[in-house]
Amino acid sequence: MKTLILQPTEENIKIAGKALQNGELVAIPTETVYGLAANALKPESVTEIFSAKGRPQDNPLIIHISKKEDCEKYAKNISDKAKKLMDKFWPGPLTIVLEAKDIIPSVVTAGLNTVAIRCPENEIARKLIEASGVPLAAPSANISGKPSPTSAKHVFHDLNGKIPYIIDGGMCNIGVESTVVTLATNKPILLRPGKISREEIEKVIGDIDISEAVFHKMSDDFKAQSPGMKYRHYAPNAKIIVVDGEDEDVIRYISHNVADVDGILCFDGDENKFEKGLIISIGDKNDPMSLSHNLFDALRKFDAANVSKIYARCCLSSGEYLGVYNRLMKAAGYNIIKIGE
Ligand code: TXA
Ligand code: MG
């Protein structure tokens, strides 16, 4: 199959919308990462997502809607807390897990009785959902286990020959996936951190819990609340070593250990502190948006350069930083060295 990268013109959006409606797969831009979309109401199309990505069948998908009113077509028992979150954060990078209505095929939910729903903010994404006339099931458009794609080029690299169209919406603004919160439990639980922080959510609906899987590697037999969290994720080919501690100590440690063939993932201003290795800054360490915007792109650049190891500086883990911290730790397989402890 030939994979075409299309600009988001009115005409191309119509073409892609029709293709989606008819059951084909289309990669679409969103404000978080690119998604690999299929008509969520057509089980045979949704099945193709799993084969194109090599995704384990027990990892459920998020469905994307273009307006919040559509939520009640696909979810039931929508609580006041859920409604408050939708009013505050939709359209936007928040995914809400709710009890599923029967119309949702079980291949979408991986057999769970809940469904994850999100209304993206990206205008091209919303136009595509509208043009297709159906909700779109869409995981990140990467080969399973690899860093999520934040540009059309990343998607092409992973899925060339497997899907007919990629809609090019430029680089994704946010760069890490949506925050996932479940309201299908007695007390809401943050399952995956993202741009919308725990604190922002708590301002709207009060106290929530946070899944253990956000901070720690899950043992193989751990039954994660969100099945996706037990898999290896975001990993470049090279092993990542996250180095945490005071700025100077971290720089000294990396300088001492790095080889020419290694990579260094660092922050703005660090670049000329190292004499060896492929050095990539992911942005201003005090600006979580710049870090999230560049993280996955940097991991893919290290892959392209075939580095043998990657030393990574560690970012904060509070508030809006938690999404970036969590992706970095997962990419590193929780391999962290704490200097001075
Ligand atoms: O930003 C995003 O959310 C992107 C864009 C494309 O919208 N999508 C995305 O999808 O990140 P994916 O499939 O890569 O991640 C979906 C996450 C997984 O961790 C999955 O386990 C969880 O959401 N999830 C989906 N349905 C669920 C459910 N019913 N209950 C609990 N977790 C669920
Ligand atoms: Mg993903």
Short mmCIF file of C-alpha atoms and ligand atoms in Angstrom, two decimals:
data_model
loop_
_atom_site.label_atom_id
_atom_site.label_comp_id
_atom_site.label_asym_id
_atom_site.label_seq_id
_atom_site.Cartn_x
_atom_site.Cartn_y
_atom_site.Cartn_z
CA MET A 1 0.00 0.00 0.00
CA LYS A 2 1.23 3.51 -0.78
CA THR A 3 1.04 5.91 2.16
CA LEU A 4 0.23 9.51 1.22
CA ILE A 5 0.95 12.50 3.44
CA LEU A 6 -1.86 14.98 2.83
CA GLN A 7 -2.12 18.64 3.81
CA PRO A 8 -5.26 19.43 5.84
CA THR A 9 -7.16 21.18 3.04
CA GLU A 10 -10.97 21.06 3.00
CA GLU A 11 -10.81 18.61 0.12
CA ASN A 12 -8.31 16.28 1.79
CA ILE A 13 -10.30 16.32 5.01
CA LYS A 14 -13.32 15.15 3.03
CA ILE A 15 -11.28 12.38 1.40
CA ALA A 16 -9.90 11.24 4.75
CA GLY A 17 -13.31 11.51 6.44
CA LYS A 18 -14.84 9.24 3.79
CA ALA A 19 -11.97 6.78 4.08
CA LEU A 20 -12.47 6.63 7.85
CA GLN A 21 -16.20 6.17 7.54
CA ASN A 22 -15.58 3.30 5.09
CA GLY A 23 -13.30 1.56 7.54
CA GLU A 24 -9.82 2.61 6.42
CA LEU A 25 -7.10 3.77 8.81
CA VAL A 26 -5.93 7.40 8.76
CA ALA A 27 -3.23 9.00 10.92
CA ILE A 28 -4.46 12.30 12.32
CA PRO A 29 -2.80 15.18 14.16
CA THR A 30 -4.03 16.11 17.64
CA GLU A 31 -2.70 18.64 20.15
CA THR A 32 -0.98 15.82 22.09
CA VAL A 33 0.46 13.29 19.61
CA TYR A 34 -0.59 11.87 16.24
CA GLY A 35 -3.31 9.24 16.43
CA LEU A 36 -3.93 6.20 14.24
CA ALA A 37 -7.66 6.54 13.70
CA ALA A 38 -10.39 4.12 12.65
CA ASN A 39 -14.17 4.15 12.74
CA ALA A 40 -14.75 3.12 16.38
CA LEU A 41 -18.08 1.53 15.55
CA LYS A 42 -16.60 -0.90 12.98
CA PRO A 43 -14.88 -3.75 14.84
CA GLU A 44 -13.02 -5.00 11.75
CA SER A 45 -11.43 -1.56 11.23
CA VAL A 46 -10.47 -1.25 14.88
CA THR A 47 -8.84 -4.68 14.66
CA GLU A 48 -6.62 -3.32 11.88
CA ILE A 49 -5.26 -0.67 14.25
CA PHE A 50 -3.91 -3.44 16.47
CA SER A 51 -2.22 -5.21 13.56
CA ALA A 52 -0.74 -2.03 12.03
CA LYS A 53 0.80 -1.04 15.38
CA GLY A 54 1.61 -4.51 16.66
CA ARG A 55 -0.41 -3.57 19.73
CA PRO A 56 -1.35 -6.17 22.37
CA GLN A 57 -5.08 -6.98 22.09
CA ASP A 58 -5.71 -6.40 25.79
CA ASN A 59 -4.82 -2.69 25.64
CA PRO A 60 -8.02 -0.67 25.10
CA LEU A 61 -8.33 2.39 22.85
CA ILE A 62 -9.55 5.94 23.38
CA ILE A 63 -12.49 7.11 21.29
CA HIS A 64 -12.40 10.67 19.98
CA ILE A 65 -15.49 12.83 19.59
CA SER A 66 -15.81 16.31 18.08
CA LYS A 67 -18.20 17.77 20.68
CA LYS A 68 -18.84 16.96 24.30
CA GLU A 69 -22.58 16.42 23.78
CA ASP A 70 -21.69 13.22 21.88
CA CYS A 71 -20.31 11.65 25.04
CA GLU A 72 -23.68 10.36 26.18
CA LYS A 73 -24.10 8.35 22.97
CA TYR A 74 -21.20 6.15 24.06
CA ALA A 75 -21.10 6.29 27.87
CA LYS A 76 -23.69 5.83 30.60
CA ASN A 77 -24.10 6.90 34.23
CA ILE A 78 -22.12 10.07 33.56
CA SER A 79 -21.60 11.60 36.99
CA ASP A 80 -21.64 15.28 37.92
CA LYS A 81 -17.89 15.11 38.43
CA ALA A 82 -17.45 13.79 34.90
CA LYS A 83 -19.63 16.58 33.53
CA LYS A 84 -17.64 19.18 35.44
CA LEU A 85 -14.40 17.88 33.95
CA MET A 86 -15.85 17.95 30.43
CA ASP A 87 -17.10 21.51 30.91
CA LYS A 88 -13.74 22.66 32.16
CA PHE A 89 -11.29 20.73 29.97
CA TRP A 90 -13.06 19.73 26.73
CA PRO A 91 -12.09 20.23 24.03
CA GLY A 92 -8.59 19.50 25.31
CA PRO A 93 -5.98 16.94 26.35
CA LEU A 94 -8.03 15.08 28.96
CA THR A 95 -9.34 11.53 28.49
CA ILE A 96 -12.17 10.43 30.76
CA VAL A 97 -12.94 6.75 31.44
CA LEU A 98 -16.65 6.07 31.93
CA GLU A 99 -19.06 3.12 31.86
CA ALA A 100 -19.46 2.04 28.23
CA LYS A 101 -22.73 1.77 26.36
CA ASP A 102 -23.31 -1.41 24.35
CA ILE A 103 -22.80 0.41 21.05
CA ILE A 104 -19.03 0.40 21.70
CA PRO A 105 -17.48 -2.76 20.21
CA SER A 106 -15.54 -4.87 22.70
CA VAL A 107 -12.40 -4.69 20.55
CA VAL A 108 -12.26 -0.96 21.47
CA THR A 109 -12.51 -1.55 25.21
CA ALA A 110 -10.51 -4.79 25.19
CA GLY A 111 -13.52 -6.42 26.79
CA LEU A 112 -13.77 -3.97 29.73
CA ASN A 113 -17.14 -2.48 30.65
CA THR A 114 -15.62 1.01 30.52
CA VAL A 115 -14.65 3.27 27.62
CA ALA A 116 -12.05 6.05 27.43
CA ILE A 117 -13.37 9.18 25.70
CA ARG A 118 -11.65 12.35 24.64
CA CYS A 119 -12.66 15.48 22.72
CA PRO A 120 -9.45 16.86 21.19
CA GLU A 121 -8.76 20.56 20.91
CA ASN A 122 -6.87 20.37 17.60
CA GLU A 123 -9.12 21.80 14.93
CA ILE A 124 -7.96 19.47 12.16
CA ALA A 125 -8.72 16.49 14.41
CA ARG A 126 -12.21 17.79 15.14
CA LYS A 127 -12.89 18.48 11.45
CA LEU A 128 -11.79 14.95 10.57
CA ILE A 129 -14.09 13.43 13.19
CA GLU A 130 -16.95 15.51 11.81
CA ALA A 131 -16.15 14.62 8.21
CA SER A 132 -16.16 10.92 9.11
CA GLY A 133 -19.49 11.20 10.91
CA VAL A 134 -18.42 8.60 13.48
CA PRO A 135 -16.39 8.49 16.69
CA LEU A 136 -12.75 7.62 16.00
CA ALA A 137 -10.80 5.05 17.97
CA ALA A 138 -7.21 6.28 17.96
CA PRO A 139 -4.13 5.19 19.85
CA SER A 140 -0.87 7.01 19.26
CA ALA A 141 0.26 6.38 15.66
CA ASN A 142 3.56 4.66 16.48
CA ILE A 143 4.68 1.06 16.32
CA SER A 144 3.83 -0.34 19.76
CA GLY A 145 6.58 0.33 22.30
CA LYS A 146 8.22 3.16 20.33
CA PRO A 147 8.08 6.88 21.20
CA SER A 148 4.75 8.42 20.22
CA PRO A 149 4.81 10.44 16.98
CA THR A 150 4.66 14.22 17.20
CA SER A 151 5.03 14.92 13.47
CA ALA A 152 3.71 13.45 10.19
CA LYS A 153 7.29 12.40 9.42
CA HIS A 154 7.43 10.29 12.61
CA VAL A 155 4.20 8.53 11.62
CA PHE A 156 5.52 7.90 8.10
CA HIS A 157 8.66 6.37 9.56
CA ASP A 158 6.66 3.86 11.60
CA LEU A 159 3.64 3.14 9.39
CA ASN A 160 4.72 3.71 5.78
CA GLY A 161 3.07 1.08 3.58
CA LYS A 162 0.55 0.09 6.25
CA ILE A 163 -2.04 2.90 5.99
CA PRO A 164 -3.38 4.97 3.06
CA TYR A 165 -3.25 8.49 4.54
CA ILE A 166 -1.44 10.66 7.05
CA ILE A 167 -2.92 14.13 7.58
CA ASP A 168 -0.07 16.56 8.19
CA GLY A 169 -0.92 19.04 10.92
CA GLY A 170 2.68 20.03 11.67
CA MET A 171 4.36 19.31 14.99
CA CYS A 172 2.01 18.58 17.91
CA ASN A 173 1.86 21.39 20.41
CA ILE A 174 1.91 19.42 23.64
CA GLY A 175 3.93 16.40 22.56
CA VAL A 176 2.93 13.89 25.26
CA GLU A 177 -0.37 12.02 25.34
CA SER A 178 -3.52 13.18 27.10
CA THR A 179 -4.05 12.91 30.84
CA VAL A 180 -6.24 9.85 31.54
CA VAL A 181 -8.58 9.88 34.54
CA THR A 182 -11.15 7.24 35.40
CA LEU A 183 -14.50 8.21 36.85
CA ALA A 184 -15.76 4.66 36.61
CA THR A 185 -14.40 3.92 40.10
CA ASN A 186 -15.76 5.09 43.47
CA LYS A 187 -13.01 7.63 43.78
CA PRO A 188 -11.56 9.09 40.56
CA ILE A 189 -8.05 7.86 39.73
CA LEU A 190 -5.43 9.53 37.57
CA LEU A 191 -4.21 6.70 35.33
CA ARG A 192 -1.82 8.60 33.06
CA PRO A 193 -0.37 12.07 33.73
CA GLY A 194 -0.31 14.70 31.00
CA LYS A 195 -0.58 18.43 30.37
CA ILE A 196 -3.67 18.68 32.58
CA SER A 197 -2.25 18.04 36.02
CA ARG A 198 -3.65 16.26 39.04
CA GLU A 199 -3.83 19.64 40.81
CA GLU A 200 -5.89 21.20 38.02
CA ILE A 201 -8.32 18.28 38.09
CA GLU A 202 -8.59 18.44 41.88
CA LYS A 203 -9.51 22.12 41.68
CA VAL A 204 -12.61 21.07 39.74
CA ILE A 205 -13.73 17.80 41.38
CA GLY A 206 -11.83 17.58 44.67
CA ASP A 207 -9.47 14.86 45.84
CA ILE A 208 -8.45 12.13 43.38
CA ASP A 209 -6.10 9.17 43.66
CA ILE A 210 -3.11 8.57 41.47
CA SER A 211 -2.22 5.17 40.08
CA GLU A 212 0.93 3.54 41.46
CA ALA A 213 1.86 2.72 37.87
CA VAL A 214 2.61 6.40 37.24
CA PHE A 215 5.69 6.27 39.48
CA HIS A 216 6.84 2.67 39.58
CA LYS A 217 7.56 -0.20 37.32
CA MET A 218 4.71 -2.67 37.61
CA SER A 219 5.51 -6.28 38.35
CA ASP A 220 4.45 -8.68 35.59
CA ASP A 221 1.53 -9.99 37.58
CA PHE A 222 0.25 -6.54 38.53
CA LYS A 223 -3.23 -6.08 37.21
CA ALA A 224 -3.01 -2.45 36.14
CA GLN A 225 -6.16 -0.37 36.26
CA SER A 226 -5.21 0.89 32.84
CA PRO A 227 -3.94 -2.11 30.92
CA GLY A 228 -1.65 0.02 28.73
CA MET A 229 0.53 0.87 31.69
CA LYS A 230 2.08 -2.55 32.04
CA TYR A 231 3.77 -2.50 28.63
CA ARG A 232 7.20 -1.19 27.66
CA HIS A 233 6.65 2.23 26.19
CA TYR A 234 8.27 5.13 24.41
CA ALA A 235 11.55 3.30 24.22
CA PRO A 236 14.24 4.29 21.75
CA ASN A 237 16.61 1.53 20.57
CA ALA A 238 19.38 2.62 22.92
CA LYS A 239 19.21 2.10 26.67
CA ILE A 240 18.46 5.30 28.62
CA ILE A 241 20.10 6.15 31.94
CA VAL A 242 18.32 8.98 33.74
CA VAL A 243 20.71 10.92 35.98
CA ASP A 244 19.17 12.94 38.80
CA GLY A 245 20.76 15.28 41.35
CA GLU A 246 22.21 18.79 41.63
CA ASP A 247 22.94 20.36 38.21
CA GLU A 248 26.71 20.37 38.64
CA ASP A 249 26.87 16.80 39.95
CA VAL A 250 24.75 15.50 37.09
CA ILE A 251 26.84 17.28 34.46
CA ARG A 252 30.04 15.97 36.03
CA TYR A 253 28.71 12.40 36.17
CA ILE A 254 27.58 12.41 32.55
CA SER A 255 30.78 14.07 31.29
CA HIS A 256 32.83 11.46 33.08
CA ASN A 257 30.89 8.49 31.68
CA VAL A 258 29.74 9.50 28.21
CA ALA A 259 31.45 8.11 25.09
CA ASP A 260 31.52 9.56 21.57
CA VAL A 261 28.92 7.02 20.41
CA ASP A 262 26.45 7.93 23.20
CA GLY A 263 23.66 10.48 23.33
CA ILE A 264 22.95 13.14 25.96
CA LEU A 265 19.42 14.41 26.53
CA CYS A 266 19.71 17.70 28.37
CA PHE A 267 18.20 21.16 28.89
CA ASP A 268 18.83 24.52 27.24
CA GLY A 269 22.14 25.98 28.39
CA ASP A 270 23.74 22.55 28.99
CA GLU A 271 24.84 21.99 25.41
CA ASN A 272 28.36 23.37 25.68
CA LYS A 273 29.07 21.71 29.02
CA PHE A 274 29.82 18.36 27.37
CA GLU A 275 32.72 17.45 25.12
CA LYS A 276 31.51 14.17 23.71
CA GLY A 277 28.38 12.48 22.45
CA LEU A 278 25.33 13.57 20.48
CA ILE A 279 23.85 16.37 22.60
CA ILE A 280 20.15 17.21 22.28
CA SER A 281 18.38 19.74 24.48
CA ILE A 282 14.64 19.25 24.94
CA GLY A 283 14.10 22.82 26.12
CA ASP A 284 13.96 25.11 29.12
CA LYS A 285 13.98 23.01 32.29
CA ASN A 286 11.60 25.50 33.92
CA ASP A 287 9.03 25.25 31.12
CA PRO A 288 7.18 21.91 31.14
CA MET A 289 5.49 22.64 27.79
CA SER A 290 8.81 23.02 25.99
CA LEU A 291 10.03 19.74 27.50
CA SER A 292 6.91 17.80 26.54
CA HIS A 293 6.90 19.33 23.06
CA ASN A 294 10.39 18.03 22.26
CA LEU A 295 10.85 14.81 24.28
CA PHE A 296 9.65 12.20 21.77
CA ASP A 297 11.23 14.00 18.82
CA ALA A 298 14.57 13.90 20.66
CA LEU A 299 14.23 10.17 21.41
CA ARG A 300 13.61 9.54 17.71
CA LYS A 301 16.65 11.63 16.75
CA PHE A 302 18.82 9.45 18.98
CA ASP A 303 17.44 6.40 17.17
CA ALA A 304 18.16 7.93 13.78
CA ALA A 305 21.75 8.59 14.86
CA ASN A 306 22.07 5.05 16.22
CA VAL A 307 23.64 6.11 19.53
CA SER A 308 24.58 3.25 21.84
CA LYS A 309 23.46 4.67 25.19
CA ILE A 310 21.55 7.78 26.20
CA TYR A 311 22.30 9.75 29.36
CA ALA A 312 19.28 11.86 30.25
CA ARG A 313 18.89 14.70 32.69
CA CYS A 314 15.87 14.31 34.93
CA CYS A 315 13.06 16.88 35.07
CA LEU A 316 10.85 17.71 38.05
CA SER A 317 7.98 15.34 38.77
CA SER A 318 5.46 17.80 40.20
CA GLY A 319 2.37 19.33 38.57
CA GLU A 320 2.63 19.76 34.81
CA TYR A 321 6.09 18.15 34.80
CA LEU A 322 4.73 14.76 35.87
CA GLY A 323 3.67 13.80 32.32
CA VAL A 324 7.18 14.39 30.96
CA TYR A 325 8.83 12.72 33.97
CA ASN A 326 6.59 9.67 33.60
CA ARG A 327 7.33 9.26 29.85
CA LEU A 328 11.05 9.67 30.42
CA MET A 329 11.07 7.11 33.23
CA LYS A 330 9.09 4.64 31.15
CA ALA A 331 11.36 5.16 28.15
CA ALA A 332 14.27 4.41 30.48
CA GLY A 333 12.61 1.35 31.97
CA TYR A 334 12.85 3.22 35.34
CA ASN A 335 16.64 3.09 35.09
CA ILE A 336 17.66 6.08 37.24
CA ILE A 337 20.85 7.03 39.02
CA LYS A 338 20.49 9.49 41.90
CA ILE A 339 23.72 11.31 42.57
CA GLY A 340 24.37 12.24 46.17
CA GLU A 341 21.98 9.74 47.72
O1 TXA B 1 -3.32 11.96 23.64
C1 TXA B 1 -3.81 10.85 23.50
O2 TXA B 1 -4.54 10.33 24.35
C2 TXA B 1 -3.48 10.10 22.18
C3 TXA B 1 -4.13 10.87 21.04
C4 TXA B 1 -4.01 10.15 19.72
O3 TXA B 1 -5.46 11.15 21.35
N1 TXA B 1 -3.94 8.74 22.25
C5 TXA B 1 -3.32 7.80 23.03
O4 TXA B 1 -3.83 6.54 22.93
O5 TXA B 1 -2.38 8.07 23.74
P1 TXA B 1 -3.07 5.25 23.46
O6 TXA B 1 -3.86 4.12 22.95
O7 TXA B 1 -1.65 5.31 23.05
O8 TXA B 1 -3.23 5.30 25.01
C6 TXA B 1 -4.50 5.05 25.60
C7 TXA B 1 -4.34 4.83 27.07
C8 TXA B 1 -3.71 3.49 27.37
O9 TXA B 1 -2.85 3.63 28.47
C9 TXA B 1 -4.94 2.62 27.69
O10 TXA B 1 -4.60 1.53 28.51
C10 TXA B 1 -5.84 3.62 28.39
O11 TXA B 1 -5.65 4.83 27.68
N2 TXA B 1 -7.26 3.21 28.30
C11 TXA B 1 -8.03 3.13 27.20
N3 TXA B 1 -9.26 2.67 27.50
C12 TXA B 1 -9.27 2.47 28.84
C13 TXA B 1 -10.26 2.00 29.77
N4 TXA B 1 -11.48 1.64 29.38
N5 TXA B 1 -9.92 1.92 31.06
C14 TXA B 1 -8.68 2.30 31.46
N6 TXA B 1 -7.71 2.73 30.65
C15 TXA B 1 -7.99 2.82 29.35
MG MG B 2 0.42 5.00 22.85
#
